[in-house]
Amino acid sequence: MTRPSDDVRPASASGDAAKGELFAKLKRLRRDVDPPREPARPALPAWFARRLAREHESAQANPTRGDPRTDAARRGSGADSGAAALAAKTSGAPRDLEPCVNAFGTHAVRVRRLPDATRHGEWRLADLLSADMAELAWLALDDTLVSLAPSRALFLDIETTGLSGGAGTHVYMVGLARFDGGALEVWQGFARGPEEEPALLASTAERILASSFLVTFFGKSFDRHRLADKMRVHGIAPPFDARPHLDLYHPLRRLYGKAYPDGRLATLERELCGVARDADLPGSFAPAAWFDFLADRPHRLEAVFRHNFDDVQSLVVLCAHLARTRSGSTHDGAVLSGAIGARCAGLARLAARRRDWDDALRWLAAASGDLRLPDDLEELAVELRARLAKRAATQRRRTTRPLS
Amino acid sequence: MRADSDSDAAPRRTPNSVRAAARLSVAELVERLRADPEFGPRCVHWRSVPSRPEQTAPFPACLRPELAELYARRGVTRLWSHQAEAVEHALAGRDVLVTTPTASGKTLCFVLPVLQRLLETDGKARALFLYPTKALSQDQSTNLNGLIGELARDWHSFTYDGDTPPSVRRTLREQGHVVLTNPWMLHAGILPNHAKWAELFRDLETVVIDEVHTLSGVFGSSVANVLRRLQRIAAHYGARPRFLLSSATIADAQNHARSLIGREVEVVQRDGSPSGGRTFAVYNPPMLDAVAGLRANALEEARRLALRIVGPAHQSIFFCNRRTSVEVLTRYLKESAHEMGLERDEIRGYRGGYLPNLRREIESDLRAGKVKVVVTTNALELGIDIGSLDVAVLVGYPGSQASFWQRAGRVGRRARESLVVQVARSDPIDQYLATHPDWLFSAPRERLGLDPNNLVILSEQAKCAAFELPFSTAELEQGPFAGAPHLGGILDYLAEESKLLHRRGERWYWMADAYPAEDVSLAGGGPDNVLILDVDTKKAIGEIDREGSLTTVHEGAIYQVEGETWIVERFDFENRRAYVKQVETDYFTEAEVDTEVRVLRLEREARRLRSGAPAPAALAAPAALAASATAEASRSADVARPSAEADDYSVWSGEVHVTTVATSYKKVRYYTRESVGIEKIHLPAEEIDTQAFVFALSLESAGALGLESGDRGSAWAGVGKLLRHVAPLFLRCQPQDLGLATQVRSPHFSRPAIFLYDRVQGGVGLADVLFESHRELFQAALDVVERCECERGCPGCVGPIAEAGLLGKGTARTILAHLAGGSGASERVVS
Ligand SMILES: [Zn+2]
């Protein structure tokens, strides 16, 4: 029930004072700041004070003992660390932004064109254009990719205000790259505030519809869902159904999962394509950068733009690299970078999955030439040999039966 | 694994060895019990409710013929009158609350309109069913799918709860025409991810909420906000669902529904279902010690009673208030199975914590009549279909009228005679009901404390709502949150102080890397709660609120859970953890606390003048939020300090600040209650700001009633304790939901005052209900003292002599008689 006096809304004349009072009351009731606690007694007994001090120490020594439920750690922009400090903060709107208008409003965009011949790490962007899609389809276990033209790919990477998903996570930057007239066009849509998200997503949907397929890193699990969810919230039809989608994460993990300590994009681009970024801002700083920008504080959005710009280029060269996996060499005939043993083992597994036992055994032999087989590969090898032996026996029976 | 694995211990008996008495009909049982020389006199009250014929009505004319046919195949050719009424309202698009008893076919009231709309829209109109239990029974979904199957349509009903595997969730979101879920899943799973549920929300036509009387207190106030959020999201996708609610009979049902869903509902309460004759008995165990006010143990009495009223020719259900009591009584009854003409495995326990398969097995054996006796808790109070039984024994009052009737409603459905026995315990409320059984049968008087606008709850829920969709300033004036006071200020606070929202023009956006629903609990268990951990198993065995922790988990405290005892080895106050070790003790602990209550603002006042004539209502402007420069100044300016001139007594409701310091604890031996030691407690003070019901006697009246400070002050404390104990008669709550402070000379009022405050930070409406019901509260407290058979105070009334003093009972009686007598106090506006 409503308490009668609560219905009276403070008049605007006394608004500030009323607001101050309400804030003070909320702070007190919500215990957002504990009031300075007077000691319950004039003096604590010595033993109790000692124990308190001891417990305080142990609580600090073991941070998990502290209250993990406080959300203070997640709030706002206070997150400064060594990595982030590498990127300088700027104030005001990011540079080189153009407005982009559509039926859902306006958002900003930054477009850059990189000539095909541009190098990203050890690879040229144009290397992607000669990628064999059948190879990619085979590696990604996705036959819808076979008949597509690599030049019609759209490389997608987004920046959001969090990883948790749900309607309150904003998509504020969408990087989309496509080949166009001898260049890679990198289109970075940007929302200058949450109110621009609908327009940003409408432009994104339009560009996805104009492409033939998507290339992402972990996008089947993350980017696609964040976009589709927020598009549905804004009444924009998600363009993902029935659109081929090559998520590089899965084939790369199958090939190199055990070779590197983690399966992150930064690790793979470095190991496989020789991409070295200087002063890269980790994606986890993306939320704070936008929050700072919106609150008119100095921010690191420029670093986020850069990070996103590099990410989409890495998608291009990683994709080009992936397409050369079975050949083992680059277009120029150089040996493909990356842990070769793990790669051959991964190819063996993929071949086995496709029930191509001869091929599997061949890759396995190649893998064992390079390194000692890990336990699960030993199992695979045993299984493969058993299968091949069985098949051989069956063939022998077939050929001998008519004679008996 | 079966909990009662000793069921095959006894060989099957031949029927002729069963004692003839055990074959009696329920009517004959009643006669025998009445005539019993030992038990007859202890049944202090008998009441027969004659059988009632059914009132039927035809299916509404607009109903699709295939639905009438569907039910005709199930033998239903006409509806009960209340069903027809509810269905007609629902089909007309109105919001409905059905408050008829258990087993009056409420499900049909919801299912019929939902199916009709599905038929009319060719499967477009979707429905969401909310049940207030965490683990949902699959029965309802199975039932719905059965009906749909017979209609030969490709529609689906799904249950969505914590057990729903992720692989099924997507199908369910896209193809669930009827989704059955609970408030927790709606709060933390569905609403924050509404985009994934867009299909459901776009075509959401009906929201069914079962058992809305359970939605009170912090939980109910939170759920009311979850329903605001639901309406907000539905509106975003263009839907305005109608609400179909069910409830046990409660006072002021219309108002409760309005607080819950923010709309006026059609209340359907005339029950058209038939009922067999029912006999009610109130059994008061014999007084063992009049000085101590100690009666025979209710559980032990229930077992003795069972030998008289349980038999193979009928089915009986025993309701206990605690899980351990279920185990104890089940064991007792199994031991006496043969005396009652039963096999051991015809007697089963049933409670939460049993594995689902075992529960399903017991439920179906009950329906099939294979189980003759079931001993249970409130686990069988709601929902679950176990068919109709014949005899119900309630071991102790379940704490609310609604629960009482739901338990009683488990028997006598099939137009057969049935018996309900209420066994009274020693505490004040059970003893009150033993002497005032009419209270149970009269119109419901308990009201539900519900305050969706509690600032803490509202601000937490506003976080969740802002995460789901940005708030616009227009929503302060219209839409589901329009009724919430200070919403604009709360949103500004969340933006400016908490840095969780970001205001852009007319909108507040969620602007944090967090998922708020995860941290916002519906039951109020906030991060301030203290977790109680077993040092041996490292498992949490319980949780206690911040204020309660001072007196229950201080070091050395004996912490009791369902009859098991634990000693608190260490209380890590800063990190809100208490470490306990299970022990066998012969004592329990009682903490002494100093509670200081400071009045912040009085909002409502009623008083009576010494002459007995009500005071004329003062004319003054309604109290507005004071707009003084500082909160401190405005608070003191707000506090009314009424003159005590010619006052007899005054009551208020208002805001208070409570400081509690635990000072020491006593070790008290069980049974004898002798003190075996006192230890100090060293903990910082706890403080809450909340709503209180306050009442004060003028000095003149206090003097005239013999209440002076000193020894008689303990009588004043006894009055307070008693008021707190009887409060659940008028308010759906547990006594421990209310905090108590008694002051013989209140610093604020300069006279004796009693504060009953809501123990929830900010309050959830309990104080207002007490304010409105205070005369009835006084009368009920007086009745308990007057009827109590003890000589000078006991735990069943004002407390034992050791606490209430030698003259405590007499003084308390005089005071309460004075308060309850004469004319009432008249409310005046606080200026
Ligand atoms: Zn008594």
PDB file of N, CA and C in Angstrom, chain A residues 246-314:
ATOM      1  N   LEU A 246      31.087 -18.028 -41.020  1.00  0.00           N
ATOM      2  CA  LEU A 246      32.314 -18.734 -40.681  1.00  0.00           C
ATOM      3  C   LEU A 246      32.865 -18.126 -39.393  1.00  0.00           C
ATOM      4  N   ASP A 247      32.760 -18.899 -38.321  1.00  0.00           N
ATOM      5  CA  ASP A 247      33.305 -18.447 -37.040  1.00  0.00           C
ATOM      6  C   ASP A 247      34.692 -19.072 -36.908  1.00  0.00           C
ATOM      7  N   LEU A 248      35.737 -18.255 -37.099  1.00  0.00           N
ATOM      8  CA  LEU A 248      37.104 -18.775 -37.141  1.00  0.00           C
ATOM      9  C   LEU A 248      37.519 -19.477 -35.854  1.00  0.00           C
ATOM     10  N   TYR A 249      36.860 -19.099 -34.764  1.00  0.00           N
ATOM     11  CA  TYR A 249      37.257 -19.643 -33.467  1.00  0.00           C
ATOM     12  C   TYR A 249      37.242 -21.170 -33.478  1.00  0.00           C
ATOM     13  N   HIS A 250      36.182 -21.758 -34.032  1.00  0.00           N
ATOM     14  CA  HIS A 250      36.025 -23.207 -33.909  1.00  0.00           C
ATOM     15  C   HIS A 250      37.054 -23.997 -34.720  1.00  0.00           C
ATOM     16  N   PRO A 251      37.235 -23.702 -36.022  1.00  0.00           N
ATOM     17  CA  PRO A 251      38.277 -24.457 -36.732  1.00  0.00           C
ATOM     18  C   PRO A 251      39.669 -24.194 -36.162  1.00  0.00           C
ATOM     19  N   LEU A 252      39.950 -22.966 -35.754  1.00  0.00           N
ATOM     20  CA  LEU A 252      41.281 -22.667 -35.206  1.00  0.00           C
ATOM     21  C   LEU A 252      41.503 -23.399 -33.884  1.00  0.00           C
ATOM     22  N   ARG A 253      40.441 -23.514 -33.107  1.00  0.00           N
ATOM     23  CA  ARG A 253      40.587 -24.229 -31.845  1.00  0.00           C
ATOM     24  C   ARG A 253      40.812 -25.721 -32.118  1.00  0.00           C
ATOM     25  N   ARG A 254      40.108 -26.235 -33.120  1.00  0.00           N
ATOM     26  CA  ARG A 254      40.306 -27.650 -33.453  1.00  0.00           C
ATOM     27  C   ARG A 254      41.742 -27.907 -33.900  1.00  0.00           C
ATOM     28  N   LEU A 255      42.317 -26.923 -34.578  1.00  0.00           N
ATOM     29  CA  LEU A 255      43.672 -27.117 -35.093  1.00  0.00           C
ATOM     30  C   LEU A 255      44.751 -26.793 -34.060  1.00  0.00           C
ATOM     31  N   TYR A 256      44.538 -25.728 -33.310  1.00  0.00           N
ATOM     32  CA  TYR A 256      45.635 -25.233 -32.467  1.00  0.00           C
ATOM     33  C   TYR A 256      45.267 -25.178 -30.987  1.00  0.00           C
ATOM     34  N   GLY A 257      44.140 -25.772 -30.656  1.00  0.00           N
ATOM     35  CA  GLY A 257      43.620 -25.674 -29.280  1.00  0.00           C
ATOM     36  C   GLY A 257      44.653 -25.996 -28.217  1.00  0.00           C
ATOM     37  N   LYS A 258      45.458 -27.038 -28.476  1.00  0.00           N
ATOM     38  CA  LYS A 258      46.372 -27.467 -27.425  1.00  0.00           C
ATOM     39  C   LYS A 258      47.750 -26.832 -27.573  1.00  0.00           C
ATOM     40  N   ALA A 259      47.969 -26.160 -28.682  1.00  0.00           N
ATOM     41  CA  ALA A 259      49.323 -25.674 -28.948  1.00  0.00           C
ATOM     42  C   ALA A 259      49.665 -24.425 -28.154  1.00  0.00           C
ATOM     43  N   TYR A 260      48.669 -23.603 -27.854  1.00  0.00           N
ATOM     44  CA  TYR A 260      48.941 -22.323 -27.195  1.00  0.00           C
ATOM     45  C   TYR A 260      48.198 -22.257 -25.874  1.00  0.00           C
ATOM     46  N   PRO A 261      48.711 -21.443 -24.978  1.00  0.00           N
ATOM     47  CA  PRO A 261      48.089 -21.408 -23.637  1.00  0.00           C
ATOM     48  C   PRO A 261      46.633 -20.952 -23.671  1.00  0.00           C
ATOM     49  N   ASP A 262      46.259 -20.173 -24.663  1.00  0.00           N
ATOM     50  CA  ASP A 262      44.854 -19.775 -24.730  1.00  0.00           C
ATOM     51  C   ASP A 262      44.442 -19.683 -26.192  1.00  0.00           C
ATOM     52  N   GLY A 263      43.164 -19.600 -26.422  1.00  0.00           N
ATOM     53  CA  GLY A 263      42.664 -19.574 -27.797  1.00  0.00           C
ATOM     54  C   GLY A 263      42.214 -18.192 -28.201  1.00  0.00           C
ATOM     55  N   ARG A 264      42.845 -17.156 -27.608  1.00  0.00           N
ATOM     56  CA  ARG A 264      42.398 -15.798 -27.876  1.00  0.00           C
ATOM     57  C   ARG A 264      42.865 -15.337 -29.256  1.00  0.00           C
ATOM     58  N   LEU A 265      42.125 -14.376 -29.791  1.00  0.00           N
ATOM     59  CA  LEU A 265      42.450 -13.826 -31.098  1.00  0.00           C
ATOM     60  C   LEU A 265      43.870 -13.255 -31.097  1.00  0.00           C
ATOM     61  N   ALA A 266      44.231 -12.556 -30.028  1.00  0.00           N
ATOM     62  CA  ALA A 266      45.544 -11.902 -29.962  1.00  0.00           C
ATOM     63  C   ALA A 266      46.663 -12.938 -30.068  1.00  0.00           C
ATOM     64  N   THR A 267      46.463 -14.094 -29.425  1.00  0.00           N
ATOM     65  CA  THR A 267      47.472 -15.139 -29.465  1.00  0.00           C
ATOM     66  C   THR A 267      47.573 -15.735 -30.874  1.00  0.00           C
ATOM     67  N   LEU A 268      46.428 -16.042 -31.452  1.00  0.00           N
ATOM     68  CA  LEU A 268      46.421 -16.720 -32.746  1.00  0.00           C
ATOM     69  C   LEU A 268      46.950 -15.827 -33.864  1.00  0.00           C
ATOM     70  N   GLU A 269      46.573 -14.551 -33.834  1.00  0.00           N
ATOM     71  CA  GLU A 269      47.052 -13.662 -34.904  1.00  0.00           C
ATOM     72  C   GLU A 269      48.567 -13.509 -34.835  1.00  0.00           C
ATOM     73  N   ARG A 270      49.099 -13.541 -33.597  1.00  0.00           N
ATOM     74  CA  ARG A 270      50.540 -13.398 -33.432  1.00  0.00           C
ATOM     75  C   ARG A 270      51.247 -14.667 -33.908  1.00  0.00           C
ATOM     76  N   GLU A 271      50.776 -15.825 -33.465  1.00  0.00           N
ATOM     77  CA  GLU A 271      51.442 -17.082 -33.764  1.00  0.00           C
ATOM     78  C   GLU A 271      51.275 -17.504 -35.218  1.00  0.00           C
ATOM     79  N   LEU A 272      50.098 -17.232 -35.783  1.00  0.00           N
ATOM     80  CA  LEU A 272      49.809 -17.755 -37.111  1.00  0.00           C
ATOM     81  C   LEU A 272      50.119 -16.745 -38.219  1.00  0.00           C
ATOM     82  N   CYS A 273      49.940 -15.453 -37.908  1.00  0.00           N
ATOM     83  CA  CYS A 273      50.089 -14.462 -38.966  1.00  0.00           C
ATOM     84  C   CYS A 273      51.157 -13.425 -38.659  1.00  0.00           C
ATOM     85  N   GLY A 274      51.811 -13.586 -37.545  1.00  0.00           N
ATOM     86  CA  GLY A 274      52.873 -12.656 -37.203  1.00  0.00           C
ATOM     87  C   GLY A 274      52.392 -11.241 -36.959  1.00  0.00           C
ATOM     88  N   VAL A 275      51.182 -11.099 -36.495  1.00  0.00           N
ATOM     89  CA  VAL A 275      50.661  -9.762 -36.221  1.00  0.00           C
ATOM     90  C   VAL A 275      51.154  -9.317 -34.848  1.00  0.00           C
ATOM     91  N   ALA A 276      51.793  -8.190 -34.807  1.00  0.00           N
ATOM     92  CA  ALA A 276      52.223  -7.639 -33.522  1.00  0.00           C
ATOM     93  C   ALA A 276      51.565  -6.287 -33.359  1.00  0.00           C
ATOM     94  N   ARG A 277      50.765  -6.166 -32.336  1.00  0.00           N
ATOM     95  CA  ARG A 277      50.114  -4.872 -32.109  1.00  0.00           C
ATOM     96  C   ARG A 277      50.919  -4.130 -31.045  1.00  0.00           C
ATOM     97  N   ASP A 278      51.068  -2.856 -31.226  1.00  0.00           N
ATOM     98  CA  ASP A 278      51.684  -2.113 -30.138  1.00  0.00           C
ATOM     99  C   ASP A 278      50.572  -1.373 -29.403  1.00  0.00           C
ATOM    100  N   ALA A 279      50.688  -1.380 -28.100  1.00  0.00           N
ATOM    101  CA  ALA A 279      49.763  -0.628 -27.253  1.00  0.00           C
ATOM    102  C   ALA A 279      48.299  -0.972 -27.526  1.00  0.00           C
ATOM    103  N   ASP A 280      48.038  -2.260 -27.614  1.00  0.00           N
ATOM    104  CA  ASP A 280      46.639  -2.643 -27.821  1.00  0.00           C
ATOM    105  C   ASP A 280      45.889  -2.588 -26.498  1.00  0.00           C
ATOM    106  N   LEU A 281      44.698  -2.037 -26.571  1.00  0.00           N
ATOM    107  CA  LEU A 281      43.833  -1.990 -25.398  1.00  0.00           C
ATOM    108  C   LEU A 281      43.032  -3.288 -25.379  1.00  0.00           C
ATOM    109  N   PRO A 282      43.083  -4.051 -24.306  1.00  0.00           N
ATOM    110  CA  PRO A 282      42.284  -5.273 -24.297  1.00  0.00           C
ATOM    111  C   PRO A 282      40.796  -4.937 -24.421  1.00  0.00           C
ATOM    112  N   GLY A 283      40.049  -5.838 -25.039  1.00  0.00           N
ATOM    113  CA  GLY A 283      38.622  -5.607 -25.253  1.00  0.00           C
ATOM    114  C   GLY A 283      37.867  -5.368 -23.945  1.00  0.00           C
ATOM    115  N   SER A 284      38.420  -5.878 -22.844  1.00  0.00           N
ATOM    116  CA  SER A 284      37.707  -5.735 -21.581  1.00  0.00           C
ATOM    117  C   SER A 284      37.641  -4.278 -21.130  1.00  0.00           C
ATOM    118  N   PHE A 285      38.433  -3.396 -21.780  1.00  0.00           N
ATOM    119  CA  PHE A 285      38.366  -1.987 -21.404  1.00  0.00           C
ATOM    120  C   PHE A 285      37.340  -1.223 -22.235  1.00  0.00           C
ATOM    121  N   ALA A 286      36.707  -1.943 -23.166  1.00  0.00           N
ATOM    122  CA  ALA A 286      35.727  -1.273 -24.019  1.00  0.00           C
ATOM    123  C   ALA A 286      34.566  -0.648 -23.232  1.00  0.00           C
ATOM    124  N   PRO A 287      33.985  -1.355 -22.243  1.00  0.00           N
ATOM    125  CA  PRO A 287      32.864  -0.715 -21.534  1.00  0.00           C
ATOM    126  C   PRO A 287      33.262   0.614 -20.901  1.00  0.00           C
ATOM    127  N   ALA A 288      34.378   0.614 -20.170  1.00  0.00           N
ATOM    128  CA  ALA A 288      34.782   1.818 -19.448  1.00  0.00           C
ATOM    129  C   ALA A 288      35.046   2.978 -20.415  1.00  0.00           C
ATOM    130  N   ALA A 289      35.609   2.661 -21.577  1.00  0.00           N
ATOM    131  CA  ALA A 289      35.924   3.731 -22.527  1.00  0.00           C
ATOM    132  C   ALA A 289      34.656   4.487 -22.931  1.00  0.00           C
ATOM    133  N   TRP A 290      33.616   3.714 -23.219  1.00  0.00           N
ATOM    134  CA  TRP A 290      32.367   4.361 -23.654  1.00  0.00           C
ATOM    135  C   TRP A 290      31.686   5.074 -22.486  1.00  0.00           C
ATOM    136  N   PHE A 291      31.705   4.430 -21.294  1.00  0.00           N
ATOM    137  CA  PHE A 291      31.092   5.069 -20.119  1.00  0.00           C
ATOM    138  C   PHE A 291      31.770   6.407 -19.850  1.00  0.00           C
ATOM    139  N   ASP A 292      33.100   6.425 -19.951  1.00  0.00           N
ATOM    140  CA  ASP A 292      33.835   7.674 -19.718  1.00  0.00           C
ATOM    141  C   ASP A 292      33.443   8.731 -20.750  1.00  0.00           C
ATOM    142  N   PHE A 293      33.379   8.301 -22.008  1.00  0.00           N
ATOM    143  CA  PHE A 293      33.006   9.219 -23.083  1.00  0.00           C
ATOM    144  C   PHE A 293      31.624   9.825 -22.818  1.00  0.00           C
ATOM    145  N   LEU A 294      30.657   8.982 -22.438  1.00  0.00           N
ATOM    146  CA  LEU A 294      29.297   9.470 -22.218  1.00  0.00           C
ATOM    147  C   LEU A 294      29.240  10.426 -21.038  1.00  0.00           C
ATOM    148  N   ALA A 295      30.086  10.185 -20.063  1.00  0.00           N
ATOM    149  CA  ALA A 295      30.065  11.027 -18.870  1.00  0.00           C
ATOM    150  C   ALA A 295      30.974  12.247 -19.047  1.00  0.00           C
ATOM    151  N   ASP A 296      31.460  12.476 -20.273  1.00  0.00           N
ATOM    152  CA  ASP A 296      32.326  13.621 -20.550  1.00  0.00           C
ATOM    153  C   ASP A 296      33.641  13.581 -19.795  1.00  0.00           C
ATOM    154  N   ARG A 297      34.083  12.381 -19.482  1.00  0.00           N
ATOM    155  CA  ARG A 297      35.391  12.260 -18.853  1.00  0.00           C
ATOM    156  C   ARG A 297      36.402  11.938 -19.949  1.00  0.00           C
ATOM    157  N   PRO A 298      37.697  12.177 -19.717  1.00  0.00           N
ATOM    158  CA  PRO A 298      38.692  11.709 -20.674  1.00  0.00           C
ATOM    159  C   PRO A 298      38.530  10.204 -20.861  1.00  0.00           C
ATOM    160  N   HIS A 299      38.693   9.730 -22.097  1.00  0.00           N
ATOM    161  CA  HIS A 299      38.339   8.342 -22.391  1.00  0.00           C
ATOM    162  C   HIS A 299      39.363   7.711 -23.333  1.00  0.00           C
ATOM    163  N   ARG A 300      39.246   6.412 -23.496  1.00  0.00           N
ATOM    164  CA  ARG A 300      40.169   5.688 -24.371  1.00  0.00           C
ATOM    165  C   ARG A 300      39.458   5.154 -25.608  1.00  0.00           C
ATOM    166  N   LEU A 301      38.478   5.892 -26.112  1.00  0.00           N
ATOM    167  CA  LEU A 301      37.736   5.403 -27.272  1.00  0.00           C
ATOM    168  C   LEU A 301      38.635   5.267 -28.501  1.00  0.00           C
ATOM    169  N   GLU A 302      39.627   6.163 -28.604  1.00  0.00           N
ATOM    170  CA  GLU A 302      40.506   6.083 -29.766  1.00  0.00           C
ATOM    171  C   GLU A 302      41.186   4.716 -29.802  1.00  0.00           C
ATOM    172  N   ALA A 303      41.573   4.230 -28.624  1.00  0.00           N
ATOM    173  CA  ALA A 303      42.201   2.910 -28.552  1.00  0.00           C
ATOM    174  C   ALA A 303      41.215   1.806 -28.892  1.00  0.00           C
ATOM    175  N   VAL A 304      39.944   2.012 -28.549  1.00  0.00           N
ATOM    176  CA  VAL A 304      38.934   1.003 -28.880  1.00  0.00           C
ATOM    177  C   VAL A 304      38.726   0.958 -30.400  1.00  0.00           C
ATOM    178  N   PHE A 305      38.663   2.146 -31.030  1.00  0.00           N
ATOM    179  CA  PHE A 305      38.562   2.194 -32.490  1.00  0.00           C
ATOM    180  C   PHE A 305      39.724   1.429 -33.127  1.00  0.00           C
ATOM    181  N   ARG A 306      40.901   1.692 -32.611  1.00  0.00           N
ATOM    182  CA  ARG A 306      42.110   1.069 -33.148  1.00  0.00           C
ATOM    183  C   ARG A 306      42.047  -0.460 -32.960  1.00  0.00           C
ATOM    184  N   HIS A 307      41.676  -0.855 -31.763  1.00  0.00           N
ATOM    185  CA  HIS A 307      41.578  -2.270 -31.427  1.00  0.00           C
ATOM    186  C   HIS A 307      40.597  -2.988 -32.368  1.00  0.00           C
ATOM    187  N   ASN A 308      39.454  -2.360 -32.565  1.00  0.00           N
ATOM    188  CA  ASN A 308      38.420  -2.929 -33.423  1.00  0.00           C
ATOM    189  C   ASN A 308      38.896  -2.973 -34.884  1.00  0.00           C
ATOM    190  N   PHE A 309      39.590  -1.923 -35.287  1.00  0.00           N
ATOM    191  CA  PHE A 309      40.136  -1.806 -36.649  1.00  0.00           C
ATOM    192  C   PHE A 309      41.140  -2.942 -36.894  1.00  0.00           C
ATOM    193  N   ASP A 310      42.015  -3.175 -35.912  1.00  0.00           N
ATOM    194  CA  ASP A 310      42.994  -4.260 -36.030  1.00  0.00           C
ATOM    195  C   ASP A 310      42.317  -5.624 -36.010  1.00  0.00           C
ATOM    196  N   ASP A 311      41.287  -5.747 -35.183  1.00  0.00           N
ATOM    197  CA  ASP A 311      40.584  -7.028 -35.075  1.00  0.00           C
ATOM    198  C   ASP A 311      40.011  -7.461 -36.426  1.00  0.00           C
ATOM    199  N   VAL A 312      39.337  -6.552 -37.123  1.00  0.00           N
ATOM    200  CA  VAL A 312      38.716  -6.982 -38.381  1.00  0.00           C
ATOM    201  C   VAL A 312      39.782  -7.334 -39.420  1.00  0.00           C
ATOM    202  N   GLN A 313      40.917  -6.643 -39.382  1.00  0.00           N
ATOM    203  CA  GLN A 313      41.996  -7.016 -40.309  1.00  0.00           C
ATOM    204  C   GLN A 313      42.556  -8.385 -39.961  1.00  0.00           C
ATOM    205  N   SER A 314      42.635  -8.662 -38.666  1.00  0.00           N
ATOM    206  CA  SER A 314      43.114  -9.979 -38.250  1.00  0.00           C
ATOM    207  C   SER A 314      42.171 -11.079 -38.709  1.00  0.00           C
TER     208      SER A 314
END
